[in-house]
PDB file of C-alpha atoms and ligand atoms in Angstrom:
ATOM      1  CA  UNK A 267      -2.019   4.106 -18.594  1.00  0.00           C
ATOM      2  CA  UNK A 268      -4.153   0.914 -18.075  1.00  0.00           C
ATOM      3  CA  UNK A 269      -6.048   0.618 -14.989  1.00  0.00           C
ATOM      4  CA  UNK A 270      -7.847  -3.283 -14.051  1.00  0.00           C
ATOM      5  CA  UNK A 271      -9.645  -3.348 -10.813  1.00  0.00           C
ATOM      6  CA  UNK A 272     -10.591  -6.989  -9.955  1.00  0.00           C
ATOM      7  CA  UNK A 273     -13.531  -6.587  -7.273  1.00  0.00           C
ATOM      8  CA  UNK A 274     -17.268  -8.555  -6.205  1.00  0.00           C
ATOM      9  CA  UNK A 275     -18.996  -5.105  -6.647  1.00  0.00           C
ATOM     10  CA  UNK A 276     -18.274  -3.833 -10.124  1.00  0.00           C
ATOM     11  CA  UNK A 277     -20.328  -0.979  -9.554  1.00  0.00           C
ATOM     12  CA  UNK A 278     -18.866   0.204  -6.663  1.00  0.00           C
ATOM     13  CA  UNK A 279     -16.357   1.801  -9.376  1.00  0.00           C
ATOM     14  CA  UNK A 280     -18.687   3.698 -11.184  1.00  0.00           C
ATOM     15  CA  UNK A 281     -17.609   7.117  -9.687  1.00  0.00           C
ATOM     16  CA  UNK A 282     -14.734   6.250 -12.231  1.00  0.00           C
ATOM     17  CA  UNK A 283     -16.334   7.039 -15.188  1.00  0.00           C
ATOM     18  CA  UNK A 284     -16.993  10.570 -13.938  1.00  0.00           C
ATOM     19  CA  UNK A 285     -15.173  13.761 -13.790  1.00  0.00           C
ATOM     20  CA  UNK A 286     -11.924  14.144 -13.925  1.00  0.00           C
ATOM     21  CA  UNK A 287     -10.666  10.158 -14.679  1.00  0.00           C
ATOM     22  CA  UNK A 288     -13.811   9.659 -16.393  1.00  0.00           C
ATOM     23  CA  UNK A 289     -12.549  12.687 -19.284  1.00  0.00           C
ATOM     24  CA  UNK A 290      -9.301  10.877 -19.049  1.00  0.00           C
ATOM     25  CA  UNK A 291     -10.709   7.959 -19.900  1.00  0.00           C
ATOM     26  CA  UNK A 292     -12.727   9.290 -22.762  1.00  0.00           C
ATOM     27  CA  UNK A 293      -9.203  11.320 -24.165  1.00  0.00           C
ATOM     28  CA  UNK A 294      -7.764   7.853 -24.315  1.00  0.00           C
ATOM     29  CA  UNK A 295      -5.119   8.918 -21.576  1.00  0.00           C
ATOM     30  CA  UNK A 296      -6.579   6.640 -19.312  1.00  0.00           C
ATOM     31  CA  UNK A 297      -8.000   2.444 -20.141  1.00  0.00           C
ATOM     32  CA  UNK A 298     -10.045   1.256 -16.844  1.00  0.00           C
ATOM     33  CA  UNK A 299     -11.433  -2.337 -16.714  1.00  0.00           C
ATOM     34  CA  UNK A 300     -13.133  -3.650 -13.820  1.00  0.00           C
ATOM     35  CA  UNK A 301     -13.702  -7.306 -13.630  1.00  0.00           C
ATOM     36  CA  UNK A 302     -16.101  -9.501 -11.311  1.00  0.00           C
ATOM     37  CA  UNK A 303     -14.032 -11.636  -8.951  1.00  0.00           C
ATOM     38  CA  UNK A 304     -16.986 -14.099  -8.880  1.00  0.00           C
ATOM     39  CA  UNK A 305     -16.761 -15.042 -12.388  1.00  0.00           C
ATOM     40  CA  UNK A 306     -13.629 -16.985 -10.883  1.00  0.00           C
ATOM     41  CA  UNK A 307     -15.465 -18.713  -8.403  1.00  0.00           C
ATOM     42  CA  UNK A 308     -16.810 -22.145  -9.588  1.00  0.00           C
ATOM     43  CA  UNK A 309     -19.044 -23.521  -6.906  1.00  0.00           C
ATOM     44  CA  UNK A 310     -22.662 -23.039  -7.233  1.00  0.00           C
ATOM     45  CA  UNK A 311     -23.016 -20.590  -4.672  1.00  0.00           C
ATOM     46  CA  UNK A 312     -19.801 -19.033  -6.445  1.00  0.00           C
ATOM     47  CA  UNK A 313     -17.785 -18.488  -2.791  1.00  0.00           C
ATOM     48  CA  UNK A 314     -15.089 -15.947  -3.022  1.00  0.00           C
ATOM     49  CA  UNK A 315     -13.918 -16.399   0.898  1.00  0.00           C
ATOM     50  CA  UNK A 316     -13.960 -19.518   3.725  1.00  0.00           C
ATOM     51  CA  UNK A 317     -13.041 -19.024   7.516  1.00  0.00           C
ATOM     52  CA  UNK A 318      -9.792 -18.090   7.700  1.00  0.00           C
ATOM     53  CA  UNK A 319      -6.633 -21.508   9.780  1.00  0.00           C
ATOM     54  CA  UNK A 320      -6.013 -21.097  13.078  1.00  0.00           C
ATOM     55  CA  UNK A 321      -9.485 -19.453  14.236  1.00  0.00           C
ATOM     56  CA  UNK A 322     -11.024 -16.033  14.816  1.00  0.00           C
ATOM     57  CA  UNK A 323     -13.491 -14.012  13.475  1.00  0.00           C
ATOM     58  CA  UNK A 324     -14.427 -12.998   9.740  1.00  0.00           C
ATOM     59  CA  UNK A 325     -13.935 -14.762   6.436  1.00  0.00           C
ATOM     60  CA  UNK A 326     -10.039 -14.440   4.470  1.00  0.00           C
ATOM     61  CA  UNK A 327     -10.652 -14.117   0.554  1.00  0.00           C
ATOM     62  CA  UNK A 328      -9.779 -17.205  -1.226  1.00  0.00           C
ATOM     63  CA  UNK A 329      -6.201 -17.313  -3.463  1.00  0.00           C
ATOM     64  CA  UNK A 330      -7.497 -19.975  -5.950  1.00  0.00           C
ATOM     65  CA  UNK A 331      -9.805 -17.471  -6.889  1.00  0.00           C
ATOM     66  CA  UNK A 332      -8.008 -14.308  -6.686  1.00  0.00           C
ATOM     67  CA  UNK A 333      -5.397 -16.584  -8.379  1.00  0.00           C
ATOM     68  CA  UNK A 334      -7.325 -17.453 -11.501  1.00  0.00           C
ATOM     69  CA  UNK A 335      -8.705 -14.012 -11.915  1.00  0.00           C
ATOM     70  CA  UNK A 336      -5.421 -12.206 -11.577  1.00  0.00           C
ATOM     71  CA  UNK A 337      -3.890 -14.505 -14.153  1.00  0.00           C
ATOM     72  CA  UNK A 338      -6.859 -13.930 -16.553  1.00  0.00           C
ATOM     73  CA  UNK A 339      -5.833  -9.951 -16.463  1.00  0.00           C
ATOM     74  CA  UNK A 340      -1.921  -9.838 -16.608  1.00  0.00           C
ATOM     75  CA  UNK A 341      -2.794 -12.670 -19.790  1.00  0.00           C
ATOM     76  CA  UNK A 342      -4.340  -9.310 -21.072  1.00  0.00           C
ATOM     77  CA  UNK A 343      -1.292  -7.096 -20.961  1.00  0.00           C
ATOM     78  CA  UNK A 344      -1.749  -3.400 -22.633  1.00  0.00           C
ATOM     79  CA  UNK A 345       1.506  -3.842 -24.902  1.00  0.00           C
ATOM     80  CA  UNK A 346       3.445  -7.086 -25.625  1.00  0.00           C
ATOM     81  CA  UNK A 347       5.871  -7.143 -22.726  1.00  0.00           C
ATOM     82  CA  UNK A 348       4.360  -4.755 -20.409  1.00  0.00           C
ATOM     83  CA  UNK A 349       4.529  -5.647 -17.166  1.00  0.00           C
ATOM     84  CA  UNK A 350       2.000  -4.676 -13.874  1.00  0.00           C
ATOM     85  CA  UNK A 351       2.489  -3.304 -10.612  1.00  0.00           C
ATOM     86  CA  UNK A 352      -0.103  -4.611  -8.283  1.00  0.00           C
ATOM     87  CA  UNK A 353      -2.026  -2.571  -5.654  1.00  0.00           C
ATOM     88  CA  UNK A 354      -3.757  -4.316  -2.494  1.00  0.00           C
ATOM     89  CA  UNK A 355      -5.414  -1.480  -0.697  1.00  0.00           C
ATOM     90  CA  UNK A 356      -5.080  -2.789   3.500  1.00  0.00           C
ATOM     91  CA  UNK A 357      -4.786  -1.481   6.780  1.00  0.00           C
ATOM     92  CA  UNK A 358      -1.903  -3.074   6.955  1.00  0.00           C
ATOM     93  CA  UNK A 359       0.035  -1.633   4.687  1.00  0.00           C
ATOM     94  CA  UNK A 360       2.359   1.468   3.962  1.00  0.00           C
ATOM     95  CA  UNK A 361       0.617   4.632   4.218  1.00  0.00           C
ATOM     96  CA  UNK A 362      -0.717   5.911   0.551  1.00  0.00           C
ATOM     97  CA  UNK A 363       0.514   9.452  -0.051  1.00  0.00           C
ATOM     98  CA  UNK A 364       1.221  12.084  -2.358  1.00  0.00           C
ATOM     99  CA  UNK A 365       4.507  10.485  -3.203  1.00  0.00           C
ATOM    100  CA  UNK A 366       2.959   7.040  -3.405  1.00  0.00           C
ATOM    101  CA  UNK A 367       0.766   8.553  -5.584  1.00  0.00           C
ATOM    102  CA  UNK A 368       2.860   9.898  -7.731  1.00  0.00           C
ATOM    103  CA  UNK A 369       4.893   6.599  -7.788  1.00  0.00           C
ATOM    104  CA  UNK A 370       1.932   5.280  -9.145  1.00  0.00           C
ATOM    105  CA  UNK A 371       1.304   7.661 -12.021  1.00  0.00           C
ATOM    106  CA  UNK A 372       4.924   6.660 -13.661  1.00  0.00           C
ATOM    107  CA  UNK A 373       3.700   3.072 -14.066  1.00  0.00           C
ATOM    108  CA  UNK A 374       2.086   1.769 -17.429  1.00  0.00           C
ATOM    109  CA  UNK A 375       0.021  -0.912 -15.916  1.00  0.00           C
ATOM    110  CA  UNK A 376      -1.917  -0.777 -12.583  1.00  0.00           C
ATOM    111  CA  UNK A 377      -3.869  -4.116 -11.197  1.00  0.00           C
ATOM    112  CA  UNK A 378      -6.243  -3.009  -7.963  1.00  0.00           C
ATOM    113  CA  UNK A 379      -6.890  -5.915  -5.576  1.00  0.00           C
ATOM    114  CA  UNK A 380      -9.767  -4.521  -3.523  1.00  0.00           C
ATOM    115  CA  UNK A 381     -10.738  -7.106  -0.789  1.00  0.00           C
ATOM    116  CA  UNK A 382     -14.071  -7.093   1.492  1.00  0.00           C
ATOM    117  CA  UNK A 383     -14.078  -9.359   5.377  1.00  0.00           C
ATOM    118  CA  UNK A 384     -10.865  -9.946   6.311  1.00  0.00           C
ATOM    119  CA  UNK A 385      -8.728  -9.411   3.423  1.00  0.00           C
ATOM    120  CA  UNK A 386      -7.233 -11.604   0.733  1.00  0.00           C
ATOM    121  CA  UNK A 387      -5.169 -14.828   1.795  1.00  0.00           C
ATOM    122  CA  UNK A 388      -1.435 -14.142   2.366  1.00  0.00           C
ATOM    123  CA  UNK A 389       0.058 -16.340  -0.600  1.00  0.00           C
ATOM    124  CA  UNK A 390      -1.313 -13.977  -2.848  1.00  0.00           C
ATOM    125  CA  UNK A 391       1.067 -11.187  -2.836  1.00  0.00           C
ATOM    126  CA  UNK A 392       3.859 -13.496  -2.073  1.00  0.00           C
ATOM    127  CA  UNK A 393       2.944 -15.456  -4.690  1.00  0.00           C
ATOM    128  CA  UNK A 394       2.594 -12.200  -7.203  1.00  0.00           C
ATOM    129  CA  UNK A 395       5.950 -10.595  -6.245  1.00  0.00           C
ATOM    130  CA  UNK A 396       7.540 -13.941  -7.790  1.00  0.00           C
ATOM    131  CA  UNK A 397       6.384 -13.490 -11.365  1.00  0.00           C
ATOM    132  CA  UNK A 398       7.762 -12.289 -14.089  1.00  0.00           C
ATOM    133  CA  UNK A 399       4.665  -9.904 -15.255  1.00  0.00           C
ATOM    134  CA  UNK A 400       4.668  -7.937 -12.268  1.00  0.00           C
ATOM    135  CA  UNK A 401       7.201  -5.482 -11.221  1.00  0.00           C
ATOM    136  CA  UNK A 402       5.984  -4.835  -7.680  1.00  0.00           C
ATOM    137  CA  UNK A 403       2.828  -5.759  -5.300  1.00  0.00           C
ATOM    138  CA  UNK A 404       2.052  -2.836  -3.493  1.00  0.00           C
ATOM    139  CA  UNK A 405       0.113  -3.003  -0.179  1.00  0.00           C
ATOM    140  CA  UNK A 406      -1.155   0.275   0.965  1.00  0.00           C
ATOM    141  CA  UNK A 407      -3.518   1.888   3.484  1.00  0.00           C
ATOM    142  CA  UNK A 408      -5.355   4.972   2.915  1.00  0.00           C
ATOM    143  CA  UNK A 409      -6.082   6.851   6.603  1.00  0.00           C
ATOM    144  CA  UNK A 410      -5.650   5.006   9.780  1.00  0.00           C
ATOM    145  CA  UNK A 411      -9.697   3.490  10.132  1.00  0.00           C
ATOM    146  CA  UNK A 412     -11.162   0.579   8.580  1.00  0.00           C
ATOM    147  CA  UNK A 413     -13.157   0.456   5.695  1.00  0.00           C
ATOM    148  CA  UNK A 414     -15.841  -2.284   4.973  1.00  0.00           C
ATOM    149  CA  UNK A 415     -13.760  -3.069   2.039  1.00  0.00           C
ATOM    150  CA  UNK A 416     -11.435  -1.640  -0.558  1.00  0.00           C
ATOM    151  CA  UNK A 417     -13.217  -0.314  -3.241  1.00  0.00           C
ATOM    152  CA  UNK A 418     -13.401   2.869  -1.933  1.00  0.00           C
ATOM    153  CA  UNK A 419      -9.476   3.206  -1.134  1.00  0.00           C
ATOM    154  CA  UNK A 420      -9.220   2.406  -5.060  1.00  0.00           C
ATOM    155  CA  UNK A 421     -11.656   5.381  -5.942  1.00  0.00           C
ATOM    156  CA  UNK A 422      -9.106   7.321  -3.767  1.00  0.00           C
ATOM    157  CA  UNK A 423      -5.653   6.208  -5.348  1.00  0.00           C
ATOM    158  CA  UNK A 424      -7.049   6.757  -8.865  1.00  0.00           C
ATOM    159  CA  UNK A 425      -8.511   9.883  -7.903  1.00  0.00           C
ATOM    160  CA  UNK A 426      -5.270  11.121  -6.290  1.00  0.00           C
ATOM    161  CA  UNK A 427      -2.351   9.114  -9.162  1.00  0.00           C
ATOM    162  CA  UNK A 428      -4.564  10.162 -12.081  1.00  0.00           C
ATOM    163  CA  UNK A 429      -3.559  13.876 -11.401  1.00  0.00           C
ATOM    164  CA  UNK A 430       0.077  13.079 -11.936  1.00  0.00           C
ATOM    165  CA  UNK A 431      -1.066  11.962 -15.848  1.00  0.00           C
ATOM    166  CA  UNK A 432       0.007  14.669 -17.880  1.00  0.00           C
ATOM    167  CA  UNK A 433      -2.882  16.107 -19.617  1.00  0.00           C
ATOM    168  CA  UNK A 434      -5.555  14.949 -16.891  1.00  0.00           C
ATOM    169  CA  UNK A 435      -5.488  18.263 -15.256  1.00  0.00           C
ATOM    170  CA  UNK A 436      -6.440  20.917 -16.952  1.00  0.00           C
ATOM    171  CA  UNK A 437      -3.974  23.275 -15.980  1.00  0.00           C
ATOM    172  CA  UNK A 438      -0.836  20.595 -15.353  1.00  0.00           C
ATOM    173  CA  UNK A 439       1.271  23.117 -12.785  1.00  0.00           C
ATOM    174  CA  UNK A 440      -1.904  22.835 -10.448  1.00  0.00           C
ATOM    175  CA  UNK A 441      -0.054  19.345  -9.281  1.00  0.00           C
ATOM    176  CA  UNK A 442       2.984  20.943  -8.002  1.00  0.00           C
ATOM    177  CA  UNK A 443       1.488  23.440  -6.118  1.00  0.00           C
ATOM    178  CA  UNK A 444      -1.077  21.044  -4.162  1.00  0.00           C
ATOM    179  CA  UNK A 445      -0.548  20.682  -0.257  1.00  0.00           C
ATOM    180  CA  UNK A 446       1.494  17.733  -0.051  1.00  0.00           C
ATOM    181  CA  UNK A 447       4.058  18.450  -3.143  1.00  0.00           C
ATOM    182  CA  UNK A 448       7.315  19.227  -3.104  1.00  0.00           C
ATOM    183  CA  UNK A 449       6.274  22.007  -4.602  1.00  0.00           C
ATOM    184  CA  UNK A 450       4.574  23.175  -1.706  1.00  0.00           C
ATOM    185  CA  UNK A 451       7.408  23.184   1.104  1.00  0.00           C
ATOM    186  CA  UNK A 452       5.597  20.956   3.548  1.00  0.00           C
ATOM    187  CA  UNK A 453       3.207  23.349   4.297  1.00  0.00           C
ATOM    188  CA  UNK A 454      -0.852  23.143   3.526  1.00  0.00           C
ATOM    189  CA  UNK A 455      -2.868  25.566   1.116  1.00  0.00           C
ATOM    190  CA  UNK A 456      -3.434  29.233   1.837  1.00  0.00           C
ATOM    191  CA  UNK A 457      -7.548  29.647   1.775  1.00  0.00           C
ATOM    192  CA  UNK A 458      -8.510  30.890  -1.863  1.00  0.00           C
ATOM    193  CA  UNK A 459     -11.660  33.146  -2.853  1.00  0.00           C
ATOM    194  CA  UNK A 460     -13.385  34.209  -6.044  1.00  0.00           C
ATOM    195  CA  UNK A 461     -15.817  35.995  -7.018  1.00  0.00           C
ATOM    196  CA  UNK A 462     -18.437  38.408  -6.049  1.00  0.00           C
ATOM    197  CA  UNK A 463     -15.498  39.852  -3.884  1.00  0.00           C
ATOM    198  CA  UNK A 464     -18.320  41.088  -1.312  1.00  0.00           C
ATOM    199  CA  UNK A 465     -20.496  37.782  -0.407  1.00  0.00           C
ATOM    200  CA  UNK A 466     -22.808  38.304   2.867  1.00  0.00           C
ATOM    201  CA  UNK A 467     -21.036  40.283   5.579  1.00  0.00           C
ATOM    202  CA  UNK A 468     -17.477  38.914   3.915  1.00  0.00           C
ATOM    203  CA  UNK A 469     -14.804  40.314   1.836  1.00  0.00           C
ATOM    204  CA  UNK A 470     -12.053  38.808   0.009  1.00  0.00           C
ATOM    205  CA  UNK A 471      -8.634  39.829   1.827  1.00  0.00           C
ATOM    206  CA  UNK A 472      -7.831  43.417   0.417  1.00  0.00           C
ATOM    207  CA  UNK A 473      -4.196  41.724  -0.266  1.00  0.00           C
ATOM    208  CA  UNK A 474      -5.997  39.321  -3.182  1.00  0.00           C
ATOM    209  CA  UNK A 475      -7.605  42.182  -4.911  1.00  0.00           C
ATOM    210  CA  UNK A 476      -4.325  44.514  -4.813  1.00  0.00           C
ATOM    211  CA  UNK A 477      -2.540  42.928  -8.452  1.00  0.00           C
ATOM    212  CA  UNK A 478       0.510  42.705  -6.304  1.00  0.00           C
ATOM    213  CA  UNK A 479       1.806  39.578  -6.600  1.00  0.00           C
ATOM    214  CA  UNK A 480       4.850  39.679  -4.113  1.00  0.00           C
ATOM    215  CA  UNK A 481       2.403  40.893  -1.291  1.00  0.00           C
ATOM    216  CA  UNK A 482       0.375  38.017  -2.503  1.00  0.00           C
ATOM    217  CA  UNK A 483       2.920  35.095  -2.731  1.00  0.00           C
ATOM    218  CA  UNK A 484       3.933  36.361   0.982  1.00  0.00           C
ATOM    219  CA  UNK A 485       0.304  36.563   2.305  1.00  0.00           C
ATOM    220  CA  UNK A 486      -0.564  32.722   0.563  1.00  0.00           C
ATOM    221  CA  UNK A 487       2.587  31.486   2.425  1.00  0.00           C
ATOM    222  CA  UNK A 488       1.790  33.025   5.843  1.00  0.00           C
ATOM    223  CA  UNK A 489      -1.412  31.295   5.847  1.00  0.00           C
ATOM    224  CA  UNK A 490      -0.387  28.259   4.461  1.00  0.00           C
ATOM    225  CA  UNK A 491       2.313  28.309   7.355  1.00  0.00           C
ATOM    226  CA  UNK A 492      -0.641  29.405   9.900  1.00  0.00           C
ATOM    227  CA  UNK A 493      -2.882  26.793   8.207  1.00  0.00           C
ATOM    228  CA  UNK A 494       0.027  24.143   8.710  1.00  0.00           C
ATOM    229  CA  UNK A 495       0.365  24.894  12.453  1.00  0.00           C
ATOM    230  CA  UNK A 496      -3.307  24.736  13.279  1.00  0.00           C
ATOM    231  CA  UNK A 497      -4.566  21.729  11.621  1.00  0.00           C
ATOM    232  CA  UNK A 498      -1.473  19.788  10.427  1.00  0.00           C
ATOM    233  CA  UNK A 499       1.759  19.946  13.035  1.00  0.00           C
ATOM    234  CA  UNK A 500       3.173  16.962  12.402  1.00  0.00           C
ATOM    235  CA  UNK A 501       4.383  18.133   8.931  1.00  0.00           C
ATOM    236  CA  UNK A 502       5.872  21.151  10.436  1.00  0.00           C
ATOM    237  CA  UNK A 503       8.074  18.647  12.595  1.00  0.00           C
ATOM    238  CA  UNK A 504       9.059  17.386   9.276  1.00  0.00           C
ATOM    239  CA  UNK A 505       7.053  13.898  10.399  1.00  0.00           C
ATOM    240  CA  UNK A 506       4.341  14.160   7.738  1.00  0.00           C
ATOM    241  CA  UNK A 507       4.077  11.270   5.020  1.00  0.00           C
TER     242      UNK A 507
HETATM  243  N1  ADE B 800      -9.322  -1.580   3.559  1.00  0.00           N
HETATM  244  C1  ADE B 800      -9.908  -1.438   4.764  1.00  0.00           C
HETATM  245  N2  ADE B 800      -9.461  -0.349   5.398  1.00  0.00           N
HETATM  246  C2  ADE B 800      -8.550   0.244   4.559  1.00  0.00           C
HETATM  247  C3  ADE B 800      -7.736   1.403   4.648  1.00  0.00           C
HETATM  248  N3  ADE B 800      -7.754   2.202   5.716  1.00  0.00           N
HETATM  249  N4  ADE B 800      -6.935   1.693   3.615  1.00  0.00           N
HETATM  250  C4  ADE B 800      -6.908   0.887   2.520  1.00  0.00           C
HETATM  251  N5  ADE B 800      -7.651  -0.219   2.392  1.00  0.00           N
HETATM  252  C5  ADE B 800      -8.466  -0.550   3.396  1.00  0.00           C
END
């Protein structure tokens, strides 16, 4: 899968070269590029934003820039033909979650749109879900807060699609049993434990030492269940996304 980020702090991404995605990236599963949004801007104080019609506070990123350096990526396409699924990471926008993620993951071409201030101009996504390269413009928010920009709600999609990759993982059934998956029944992870079994004034639950694996699958879903009611309701009610 290609990965461009478009962004005014390159390093911000980083992080991405570590870890998991970073290995990915080395076992050729993975191609990121991040590119500097003010290499687009042609004033001399290279402006990437201006105050935004009609009044109010904050500064709306500019679509002649976003514009040119969009263009300059999809003109770089992975495969002749392939075509991108954007990503603007907003408050406004659908809630990113383990399906979105996975949604994600089956796509040969992600573009990341990361704004800082107020977020990019509106044309811009209208204007992207008109072209021919792109097969979608998604706009999605990570956790209801604000973040000073959206760099770090890209370190968080990739983080969370690059599991779905096959081979990223290690071990690839470790996706399906996540909180969150299908897999999973709606209901959060039982607590795990390793080794020394004796840490402190602890013990591992006798259950986890026993080699019984029916009393253990039934002991991991009771407290998945019980860790479900306590911290997480909402997905009990069927209401989590
Ligand atoms: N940009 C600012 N806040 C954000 C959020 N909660 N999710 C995604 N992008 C954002």
């Amino acid at each position: 899968m290609r990965i461009d980020i478009i962004t005014i702090f390159p390093e911000y991404l980083s992080p991405l070269a570590l870890s998991l995605v970073g290995k990915a990236c080395e076992a050729g599963s993975l191609d990121v590029r991040v590119h500097d949004l003010r290499e687009h801007a042609h004033d001399r104080h290279r402006t990437v934003d201006d105050s935004p019609f009609g009044g109010g506070p904050g500064m709306v990123m500019k679509p002649d820039v976003w514009g040119e350096a969009i263009d300059a990526v999809l003109s770089q396409p992975p495969a002749a033909g392939a075509r991108a699924t954007l990503v603007v990471p907003t408050p406004v926008g659908h809630r990113f979650n383990h399906a979105a993620a996975e949604g994600l993951a089956a796509q040969e071409w992600l573009v990341f749109l990361p704004a800082r201030y107020e977020g990019l101009d509106a044309r811009i996504a209208a204007h992207y879900r008109t072209r021919a390269e792109v097969t979608a413009v998604h706009e999605y928010c990570i956790g209801d807060y604000v973040l000073a920009g959206g760099e770090a709600a890209v370190l968080v999609m990739v983080e969370a699609l690059a599991r779905f990759i096959p081979g990223v993982l290690g071990n690839d059934e470790s996706v399906l049993d996540d909180s969150f998956a299908p897999g999973a029944d709606g209901l959060l992870a039982a607590p795990a434990y390793t080794r020394p079994a004796q840490w402190r004034d602890l013990s591992v639950p006798e259950v986890l030492l026993s080699g019984d694996h029916a009393r253990i699958a039934a002991w991991r879903r009771e407290q998945g269940l019980q860790a479900t009611r306590d911290y997480r309701p909402d997905l009990l009610r069927g209401e989590g996304s």
